[in-house]
Amino acid sequence: MPLAILALAISAFGIGTTEFVMMGLLPNVADDLGTSVPTAGYLVSAYALGVVVGAPLLTALGSRVPRKRMLLLLMGLFTVGNLASAVAPGYGTLLAGRFLAGLPHGAFFGVGAVVAARMVSEERRARAVAAMFLGLTVANIVGVPAATALGQSLGWRATFLVVSVVGLLALASLALLVPLLPEEEHSGLAQEFTALRDPQVLLGLLTAVFGFAGVFAVYSYLASMMTEVTGFADSTVTLLLALFGIGMTLGALAAGPLTDRALRPTLYGSLAALAVVLVAFHYAARSKELAPVAVVVLGMVGFLTTTPLQMLVMNKARRAPTLASASNHSAFNLANAGGAWLGGIAIGAGWGWTSPALVGAVLAVIGLGIAITAGVLDHRAPGTASAVVATGQPRPSGVTDGVGA
């Protein structure tokens, strides 16, 4: 893999750390700011909504900006947002800081995925994108647990200061390792929006919204579930978060080759497995022996869905994949916000700390239904099934997205 993908992975590490660390710090932030855990959970939603707004907005504004420069600008905004979170004097300003930090997230991964795909041969595109996403998974093994432990010992503000430093390191790696890409690879804004209106792209985005919401319905309250229901001490939360990251890494490693081989079957299988695992998680969380295993498996099947969904919208967007790719991260983080919100409603209604797992299972089933519907429609319309790859070139004959496979 090109060294530029390492720079993208380092950036993904920083983004993944700040995105997921708030879940482990919710009890600490709630205590410090004098609010409840479900209310503090809206800090997760604020970041996610920043992604939802920022992905299409910043991608549109930067449609004519060279991709390397765009990546640098987005990482700079990410660093400023985390610094603002670190110095926020109260809940409202922290909410705003989290929203600001989330704004560049989707656009960065949207542009980064296209850059990663264009630096490797066509048959290794999904693996290149998955390699960039490994930064997210490593963040959950190392970054999130370490940042959570730091926040628990020195205060949550220290966590966001350290993430700001990671942002600066990511800026340096992007400047040194990512090459300037040819200007002709940029699509016009009108062309990007036209590609985004493709029914298969829209169905892919809708699949991400519902399917991935199931993961965040649980993950947003994982720390509280493990301490309030399973009976683990607060000090073990960082280990449990690391286990989730290990599962994510296993899912990412499997997702690249599987997606390159058969996209839609990989997507169907991961969503179906996610629904089953979420139901099992509801019961496994009551056992100290089973809960850690369930955390690993949930991370694995949850992250297995990300690469096929990313490649699906990039393929179906044909010659203008950047906005569709960025919008996919809006969809993931709309799922983040929605999952956290619905999980909080279930807990607030008195259904129990593990009730978000059952809510998540229903959401995963809905996502699977949308994915299957999209596959059937694509199979019935052969003209739409031949995607154009992210390089802007027609897909070679014999390479499919797994429709009908």
JSON list of N, CA and C in Angstrom, two decimals, residues 295-351:
[
{"chain": "A", "resi": 295, "resn": "VAL", "atom": "N", "xyz": [-18.96, -8.00, 23.18]},
{"chain": "A", "resi": 295, "resn": "VAL", "atom": "CA", "xyz": [-18.42, -6.69, 22.79]},
{"chain": "A", "resi": 295, "resn": "VAL", "atom": "C", "xyz": [-17.52, -6.84, 21.56]},
{"chain": "A", "resi": 296, "resn": "VAL", "atom": "N", "xyz": [-16.66, -7.86, 21.56]},
{"chain": "A", "resi": 296, "resn": "VAL", "atom": "CA", "xyz": [-15.77, -8.09, 20.42]},
{"chain": "A", "resi": 296, "resn": "VAL", "atom": "C", "xyz": [-16.58, -8.41, 19.16]},
{"chain": "A", "resi": 297, "resn": "VAL", "atom": "N", "xyz": [-17.55, -9.32, 19.30]},
{"chain": "A", "resi": 297, "resn": "VAL", "atom": "CA", "xyz": [-18.33, -9.74, 18.13]},
{"chain": "A", "resi": 297, "resn": "VAL", "atom": "C", "xyz": [-19.17, -8.58, 17.59]},
{"chain": "A", "resi": 298, "resn": "LEU", "atom": "N", "xyz": [-19.72, -7.75, 18.48]},
{"chain": "A", "resi": 298, "resn": "LEU", "atom": "CA", "xyz": [-20.50, -6.60, 18.03]},
{"chain": "A", "resi": 298, "resn": "LEU", "atom": "C", "xyz": [-19.62, -5.64, 17.22]},
{"chain": "A", "resi": 299, "resn": "GLY", "atom": "N", "xyz": [-18.41, -5.38, 17.70]},
{"chain": "A", "resi": 299, "resn": "GLY", "atom": "CA", "xyz": [-17.50, -4.52, 16.95]},
{"chain": "A", "resi": 299, "resn": "GLY", "atom": "C", "xyz": [-17.16, -5.10, 15.58]},
{"chain": "A", "resi": 300, "resn": "MET", "atom": "N", "xyz": [-16.99, -6.41, 15.53]},
{"chain": "A", "resi": 300, "resn": "MET", "atom": "CA", "xyz": [-16.60, -7.07, 14.28]},
{"chain": "A", "resi": 300, "resn": "MET", "atom": "C", "xyz": [-17.71, -6.99, 13.24]},
{"chain": "A", "resi": 301, "resn": "VAL", "atom": "N", "xyz": [-18.92, -7.45, 13.59]},
{"chain": "A", "resi": 301, "resn": "VAL", "atom": "CA", "xyz": [-20.00, -7.47, 12.60]},
{"chain": "A", "resi": 301, "resn": "VAL", "atom": "C", "xyz": [-20.47, -6.07, 12.26]},
{"chain": "A", "resi": 302, "resn": "GLY", "atom": "N", "xyz": [-20.38, -5.15, 13.25]},
{"chain": "A", "resi": 302, "resn": "GLY", "atom": "CA", "xyz": [-20.79, -3.79, 12.97]},
{"chain": "A", "resi": 302, "resn": "GLY", "atom": "C", "xyz": [-19.89, -3.13, 11.94]},
{"chain": "A", "resi": 303, "resn": "PHE", "atom": "N", "xyz": [-18.58, -3.29, 12.10]},
{"chain": "A", "resi": 303, "resn": "PHE", "atom": "CA", "xyz": [-17.65, -2.63, 11.18]},
{"chain": "A", "resi": 303, "resn": "PHE", "atom": "C", "xyz": [-17.55, -3.35, 9.85]},
{"chain": "A", "resi": 304, "resn": "LEU", "atom": "N", "xyz": [-17.97, -4.59, 9.80]},
{"chain": "A", "resi": 304, "resn": "LEU", "atom": "CA", "xyz": [-17.96, -5.33, 8.54]},
{"chain": "A", "resi": 304, "resn": "LEU", "atom": "C", "xyz": [-18.90, -4.69, 7.52]},
{"chain": "A", "resi": 305, "resn": "THR", "atom": "N", "xyz": [-19.88, -3.92, 7.98]},
{"chain": "A", "resi": 305, "resn": "THR", "atom": "CA", "xyz": [-20.83, -3.28, 7.06]},
{"chain": "A", "resi": 305, "resn": "THR", "atom": "C", "xyz": [-20.26, -2.03, 6.39]},
{"chain": "A", "resi": 306, "resn": "THR", "atom": "N", "xyz": [-19.21, -1.42, 6.96]},
{"chain": "A", "resi": 306, "resn": "THR", "atom": "CA", "xyz": [-18.81, -0.10, 6.50]},
{"chain": "A", "resi": 306, "resn": "THR", "atom": "C", "xyz": [-18.17, -0.09, 5.12]},
{"chain": "A", "resi": 307, "resn": "THR", "atom": "N", "xyz": [-17.25, -1.00, 4.87]},
{"chain": "A", "resi": 307, "resn": "THR", "atom": "CA", "xyz": [-16.56, -0.99, 3.58]},
{"chain": "A", "resi": 307, "resn": "THR", "atom": "C", "xyz": [-17.49, -1.30, 2.41]},
{"chain": "A", "resi": 308, "resn": "PRO", "atom": "N", "xyz": [-18.35, -2.34, 2.49]},
{"chain": "A", "resi": 308, "resn": "PRO", "atom": "CA", "xyz": [-19.26, -2.56, 1.35]},
{"chain": "A", "resi": 308, "resn": "PRO", "atom": "C", "xyz": [-20.20, -1.38, 1.10]},
{"chain": "A", "resi": 309, "resn": "LEU", "atom": "N", "xyz": [-20.66, -0.72, 2.15]},
{"chain": "A", "resi": 309, "resn": "LEU", "atom": "CA", "xyz": [-21.52, 0.44, 1.95]},
{"chain": "A", "resi": 309, "resn": "LEU", "atom": "C", "xyz": [-20.75, 1.59, 1.31]},
{"chain": "A", "resi": 310, "resn": "GLN", "atom": "N", "xyz": [-19.51, 1.79, 1.75]},
{"chain": "A", "resi": 310, "resn": "GLN", "atom": "CA", "xyz": [-18.68, 2.85, 1.17]},
{"chain": "A", "resi": 310, "resn": "GLN", "atom": "C", "xyz": [-18.42, 2.59, -0.32]},
{"chain": "A", "resi": 311, "resn": "MET", "atom": "N", "xyz": [-18.05, 1.36, -0.65]},
{"chain": "A", "resi": 311, "resn": "MET", "atom": "CA", "xyz": [-17.75, 1.05, -2.04]},
{"chain": "A", "resi": 311, "resn": "MET", "atom": "C", "xyz": [-19.01, 1.07, -2.90]},
{"chain": "A", "resi": 312, "resn": "LEU", "atom": "N", "xyz": [-20.14, 0.68, -2.32]},
{"chain": "A", "resi": 312, "resn": "LEU", "atom": "CA", "xyz": [-21.39, 0.67, -3.09]},
{"chain": "A", "resi": 312, "resn": "LEU", "atom": "C", "xyz": [-21.74, 2.08, -3.58]},
{"chain": "A", "resi": 313, "resn": "VAL", "atom": "N", "xyz": [-21.72, 3.06, -2.69]},
{"chain": "A", "resi": 313, "resn": "VAL", "atom": "CA", "xyz": [-22.11, 4.40, -3.11]},
{"chain": "A", "resi": 313, "resn": "VAL", "atom": "C", "xyz": [-21.05, 5.01, -4.04]},
{"chain": "A", "resi": 314, "resn": "MET", "atom": "N", "xyz": [-19.77, 4.68, -3.83]},
{"chain": "A", "resi": 314, "resn": "MET", "atom": "CA", "xyz": [-18.75, 5.18, -4.74]},
{"chain": "A", "resi": 314, "resn": "MET", "atom": "C", "xyz": [-18.91, 4.58, -6.14]},
{"chain": "A", "resi": 315, "resn": "ASN", "atom": "N", "xyz": [-19.21, 3.30, -6.20]},
{"chain": "A", "resi": 315, "resn": "ASN", "atom": "CA", "xyz": [-19.42, 2.65, -7.50]},
{"chain": "A", "resi": 315, "resn": "ASN", "atom": "C", "xyz": [-20.64, 3.19, -8.22]},
{"chain": "A", "resi": 316, "resn": "LYS", "atom": "N", "xyz": [-21.74, 3.31, -7.49]},
{"chain": "A", "resi": 316, "resn": "LYS", "atom": "CA", "xyz": [-22.98, 3.73, -8.12]},
{"chain": "A", "resi": 316, "resn": "LYS", "atom": "C", "xyz": [-23.01, 5.21, -8.46]},
{"chain": "A", "resi": 317, "resn": "ALA", "atom": "N", "xyz": [-22.14, 6.00, -7.82]},
{"chain": "A", "resi": 317, "resn": "ALA", "atom": "CA", "xyz": [-22.05, 7.43, -8.15]},
{"chain": "A", "resi": 317, "resn": "ALA", "atom": "C", "xyz": [-21.28, 7.66, -9.44]},
{"chain": "A", "resi": 318, "resn": "ARG", "atom": "N", "xyz": [-20.72, 6.61, -10.00]},
{"chain": "A", "resi": 318, "resn": "ARG", "atom": "CA", "xyz": [-20.04, 6.62, -11.29]},
{"chain": "A", "resi": 318, "resn": "ARG", "atom": "C", "xyz": [-18.91, 7.65, -11.36]},
{"chain": "A", "resi": 319, "resn": "ARG", "atom": "N", "xyz": [-19.05, 8.66, -12.19]},
{"chain": "A", "resi": 319, "resn": "ARG", "atom": "CA", "xyz": [-17.93, 9.56, -12.46]},
{"chain": "A", "resi": 319, "resn": "ARG", "atom": "C", "xyz": [-17.79, 10.71, -11.46]},
{"chain": "A", "resi": 320, "resn": "ALA", "atom": "N", "xyz": [-18.62, 10.76, -10.46]},
{"chain": "A", "resi": 320, "resn": "ALA", "atom": "CA", "xyz": [-18.55, 11.85, -9.48]},
{"chain": "A", "resi": 320, "resn": "ALA", "atom": "C", "xyz": [-18.75, 11.27, -8.08]},
{"chain": "A", "resi": 321, "resn": "PRO", "atom": "N", "xyz": [-17.74, 10.54, -7.57]},
{"chain": "A", "resi": 321, "resn": "PRO", "atom": "CA", "xyz": [-17.95, 9.79, -6.34]},
{"chain": "A", "resi": 321, "resn": "PRO", "atom": "C", "xyz": [-17.70, 10.56, -5.04]},
{"chain": "A", "resi": 322, "resn": "THR", "atom": "N", "xyz": [-17.10, 11.77, -5.11]},
{"chain": "A", "resi": 322, "resn": "THR", "atom": "CA", "xyz": [-16.64, 12.41, -3.88]},
{"chain": "A", "resi": 322, "resn": "THR", "atom": "C", "xyz": [-17.78, 12.80, -2.95]},
{"chain": "A", "resi": 323, "resn": "LEU", "atom": "N", "xyz": [-18.80, 13.47, -3.49]},
{"chain": "A", "resi": 323, "resn": "LEU", "atom": "CA", "xyz": [-19.93, 13.89, -2.64]},
{"chain": "A", "resi": 323, "resn": "LEU", "atom": "C", "xyz": [-20.69, 12.69, -2.12]},
{"chain": "A", "resi": 324, "resn": "ALA", "atom": "N", "xyz": [-20.87, 11.67, -2.96]},
{"chain": "A", "resi": 324, "resn": "ALA", "atom": "CA", "xyz": [-21.57, 10.46, -2.50]},
{"chain": "A", "resi": 324, "resn": "ALA", "atom": "C", "xyz": [-20.77, 9.77, -1.40]},
{"chain": "A", "resi": 325, "resn": "SER", "atom": "N", "xyz": [-19.45, 9.72, -1.58]},
{"chain": "A", "resi": 325, "resn": "SER", "atom": "CA", "xyz": [-18.60, 9.10, -0.57]},
{"chain": "A", "resi": 325, "resn": "SER", "atom": "C", "xyz": [-18.68, 9.86, 0.75]},
{"chain": "A", "resi": 326, "resn": "ALA", "atom": "N", "xyz": [-18.64, 11.20, 0.69]},
{"chain": "A", "resi": 326, "resn": "ALA", "atom": "CA", "xyz": [-18.75, 12.01, 1.90]},
{"chain": "A", "resi": 326, "resn": "ALA", "atom": "C", "xyz": [-20.13, 11.87, 2.53]},
{"chain": "A", "resi": 327, "resn": "SER", "atom": "N", "xyz": [-21.16, 11.84, 1.69]},
{"chain": "A", "resi": 327, "resn": "SER", "atom": "CA", "xyz": [-22.52, 11.72, 2.20]},
{"chain": "A", "resi": 327, "resn": "SER", "atom": "C", "xyz": [-22.75, 10.39, 2.90]},
{"chain": "A", "resi": 328, "resn": "ASN", "atom": "N", "xyz": [-21.98, 9.38, 2.51]},
{"chain": "A", "resi": 328, "resn": "ASN", "atom": "CA", "xyz": [-22.09, 8.10, 3.20]},
{"chain": "A", "resi": 328, "resn": "ASN", "atom": "C", "xyz": [-21.70, 8.24, 4.67]},
{"chain": "A", "resi": 329, "resn": "HIS", "atom": "N", "xyz": [-20.75, 9.13, 4.96]},
{"chain": "A", "resi": 329, "resn": "HIS", "atom": "CA", "xyz": [-20.37, 9.37, 6.35]},
{"chain": "A", "resi": 329, "resn": "HIS", "atom": "C", "xyz": [-21.39, 10.24, 7.06]},
{"chain": "A", "resi": 330, "resn": "SER", "atom": "N", "xyz": [-22.10, 11.07, 6.32]},
{"chain": "A", "resi": 330, "resn": "SER", "atom": "CA", "xyz": [-23.26, 11.73, 6.91]},
{"chain": "A", "resi": 330, "resn": "SER", "atom": "C", "xyz": [-24.28, 10.68, 7.34]},
{"chain": "A", "resi": 331, "resn": "ALA", "atom": "N", "xyz": [-24.49, 9.69, 6.47]},
{"chain": "A", "resi": 331, "resn": "ALA", "atom": "CA", "xyz": [-25.45, 8.63, 6.78]},
{"chain": "A", "resi": 331, "resn": "ALA", "atom": "C", "xyz": [-25.00, 7.84, 8.01]},
{"chain": "A", "resi": 332, "resn": "PHE", "atom": "N", "xyz": [-23.71, 7.49, 8.07]},
{"chain": "A", "resi": 332, "resn": "PHE", "atom": "CA", "xyz": [-23.20, 6.75, 9.23]},
{"chain": "A", "resi": 332, "resn": "PHE", "atom": "C", "xyz": [-23.40, 7.55, 10.52]},
{"chain": "A", "resi": 333, "resn": "ASN", "atom": "N", "xyz": [-23.18, 8.85, 10.45]},
{"chain": "A", "resi": 333, "resn": "ASN", "atom": "CA", "xyz": [-23.28, 9.65, 11.66]},
{"chain": "A", "resi": 333, "resn": "ASN", "atom": "C", "xyz": [-24.69, 10.09, 11.96]},
{"chain": "A", "resi": 334, "resn": "LEU", "atom": "N", "xyz": [-25.56, 10.10, 10.96]},
{"chain": "A", "resi": 334, "resn": "LEU", "atom": "CA", "xyz": [-26.99, 10.22, 11.25]},
{"chain": "A", "resi": 334, "resn": "LEU", "atom": "C", "xyz": [-27.44, 8.97, 12.00]},
{"chain": "A", "resi": 335, "resn": "ALA", "atom": "N", "xyz": [-26.86, 7.84, 11.60]},
{"chain": "A", "resi": 335, "resn": "ALA", "atom": "CA", "xyz": [-27.10, 6.60, 12.35]},
{"chain": "A", "resi": 335, "resn": "ALA", "atom": "C", "xyz": [-26.56, 6.71, 13.77]},
{"chain": "A", "resi": 336, "resn": "ASN", "atom": "N", "xyz": [-25.39, 7.34, 13.90]},
{"chain": "A", "resi": 336, "resn": "ASN", "atom": "CA", "xyz": [-24.79, 7.57, 15.21]},
{"chain": "A", "resi": 336, "resn": "ASN", "atom": "C", "xyz": [-25.73, 8.39, 16.09]},
{"chain": "A", "resi": 337, "resn": "ALA", "atom": "N", "xyz": [-26.19, 9.53, 15.55]},
{"chain": "A", "resi": 337, "resn": "ALA", "atom": "CA", "xyz": [-27.08, 10.41, 16.31]},
{"chain": "A", "resi": 337, "resn": "ALA", "atom": "C", "xyz": [-28.40, 9.72, 16.61]},
{"chain": "A", "resi": 338, "resn": "GLY", "atom": "N", "xyz": [-28.97, 9.07, 15.60]},
{"chain": "A", "resi": 338, "resn": "GLY", "atom": "CA", "xyz": [-30.26, 8.41, 15.79]},
{"chain": "A", "resi": 338, "resn": "GLY", "atom": "C", "xyz": [-30.17, 7.25, 16.75]},
{"chain": "A", "resi": 339, "resn": "GLY", "atom": "N", "xyz": [-29.09, 6.47, 16.64]},
{"chain": "A", "resi": 339, "resn": "GLY", "atom": "CA", "xyz": [-28.92, 5.33, 17.55]},
{"chain": "A", "resi": 339, "resn": "GLY", "atom": "C", "xyz": [-28.78, 5.78, 18.99]},
{"chain": "A", "resi": 340, "resn": "ALA", "atom": "N", "xyz": [-27.94, 6.83, 19.21]},
{"chain": "A", "resi": 340, "resn": "ALA", "atom": "CA", "xyz": [-27.77, 7.35, 20.56]},
{"chain": "A", "resi": 340, "resn": "ALA", "atom": "C", "xyz": [-29.08, 7.91, 21.10]},
{"chain": "A", "resi": 341, "resn": "TRP", "atom": "N", "xyz": [-29.83, 8.59, 20.24]},
{"chain": "A", "resi": 341, "resn": "TRP", "atom": "CA", "xyz": [-31.11, 9.19, 20.66]},
{"chain": "A", "resi": 341, "resn": "TRP", "atom": "C", "xyz": [-32.12, 8.12, 21.01]},
{"chain": "A", "resi": 342, "resn": "LEU", "atom": "N", "xyz": [-32.30, 7.13, 20.13]},
{"chain": "A", "resi": 342, "resn": "LEU", "atom": "CA", "xyz": [-33.27, 6.07, 20.39]},
{"chain": "A", "resi": 342, "resn": "LEU", "atom": "C", "xyz": [-32.86, 5.22, 21.59]},
{"chain": "A", "resi": 343, "resn": "GLY", "atom": "N", "xyz": [-31.56, 4.98, 21.72]},
{"chain": "A", "resi": 343, "resn": "GLY", "atom": "CA", "xyz": [-31.09, 4.24, 22.89]},
{"chain": "A", "resi": 343, "resn": "GLY", "atom": "C", "xyz": [-31.38, 4.99, 24.18]},
{"chain": "A", "resi": 344, "resn": "GLY", "atom": "N", "xyz": [-31.17, 6.33, 24.16]},
{"chain": "A", "resi": 344, "resn": "GLY", "atom": "CA", "xyz": [-31.47, 7.15, 25.32]},
{"chain": "A", "resi": 344, "resn": "GLY", "atom": "C", "xyz": [-32.95, 7.16, 25.66]},
{"chain": "A", "resi": 345, "resn": "ILE", "atom": "N", "xyz": [-33.80, 7.16, 24.62]},
{"chain": "A", "resi": 345, "resn": "ILE", "atom": "CA", "xyz": [-35.25, 7.11, 24.86]},
{"chain": "A", "resi": 345, "resn": "ILE", "atom": "C", "xyz": [-35.63, 5.80, 25.53]},
{"chain": "A", "resi": 346, "resn": "ALA", "atom": "N", "xyz": [-35.05, 4.69, 25.06]},
{"chain": "A", "resi": 346, "resn": "ALA", "atom": "CA", "xyz": [-35.37, 3.39, 25.64]},
{"chain": "A", "resi": 346, "resn": "ALA", "atom": "C", "xyz": [-34.94, 3.33, 27.11]},
{"chain": "A", "resi": 347, "resn": "ILE", "atom": "N", "xyz": [-33.76, 3.85, 27.41]},
{"chain": "A", "resi": 347, "resn": "ILE", "atom": "CA", "xyz": [-33.29, 3.86, 28.80]},
{"chain": "A", "resi": 347, "resn": "ILE", "atom": "C", "xyz": [-34.15, 4.79, 29.65]},
{"chain": "A", "resi": 348, "resn": "GLY", "atom": "N", "xyz": [-34.43, 5.99, 29.11]},
{"chain": "A", "resi": 348, "resn": "GLY", "atom": "CA", "xyz": [-35.24, 6.95, 29.84]},
{"chain": "A", "resi": 348, "resn": "GLY", "atom": "C", "xyz": [-36.65, 6.48, 30.11]},
{"chain": "A", "resi": 349, "resn": "ALA", "atom": "N", "xyz": [-37.16, 5.60, 29.23]},
{"chain": "A", "resi": 349, "resn": "ALA", "atom": "CA", "xyz": [-38.51, 5.05, 29.41]},
{"chain": "A", "resi": 349, "resn": "ALA", "atom": "C", "xyz": [-38.56, 3.97, 30.48]},
{"chain": "A", "resi": 350, "resn": "GLY", "atom": "N", "xyz": [-37.40, 3.61, 31.03]},
{"chain": "A", "resi": 350, "resn": "GLY", "atom": "CA", "xyz": [-37.37, 2.61, 32.08]},
{"chain": "A", "resi": 350, "resn": "GLY", "atom": "C", "xyz": [-37.30, 1.18, 31.58]},
{"chain": "A", "resi": 351, "resn": "TRP", "atom": "N", "xyz": [-36.90, 1.00, 30.32]},
{"chain": "A", "resi": 351, "resn": "TRP", "atom": "CA", "xyz": [-36.84, -0.36, 29.75]},
{"chain": "A", "resi": 351, "resn": "TRP", "atom": "C", "xyz": [-35.54, -1.08, 30.12]}
]
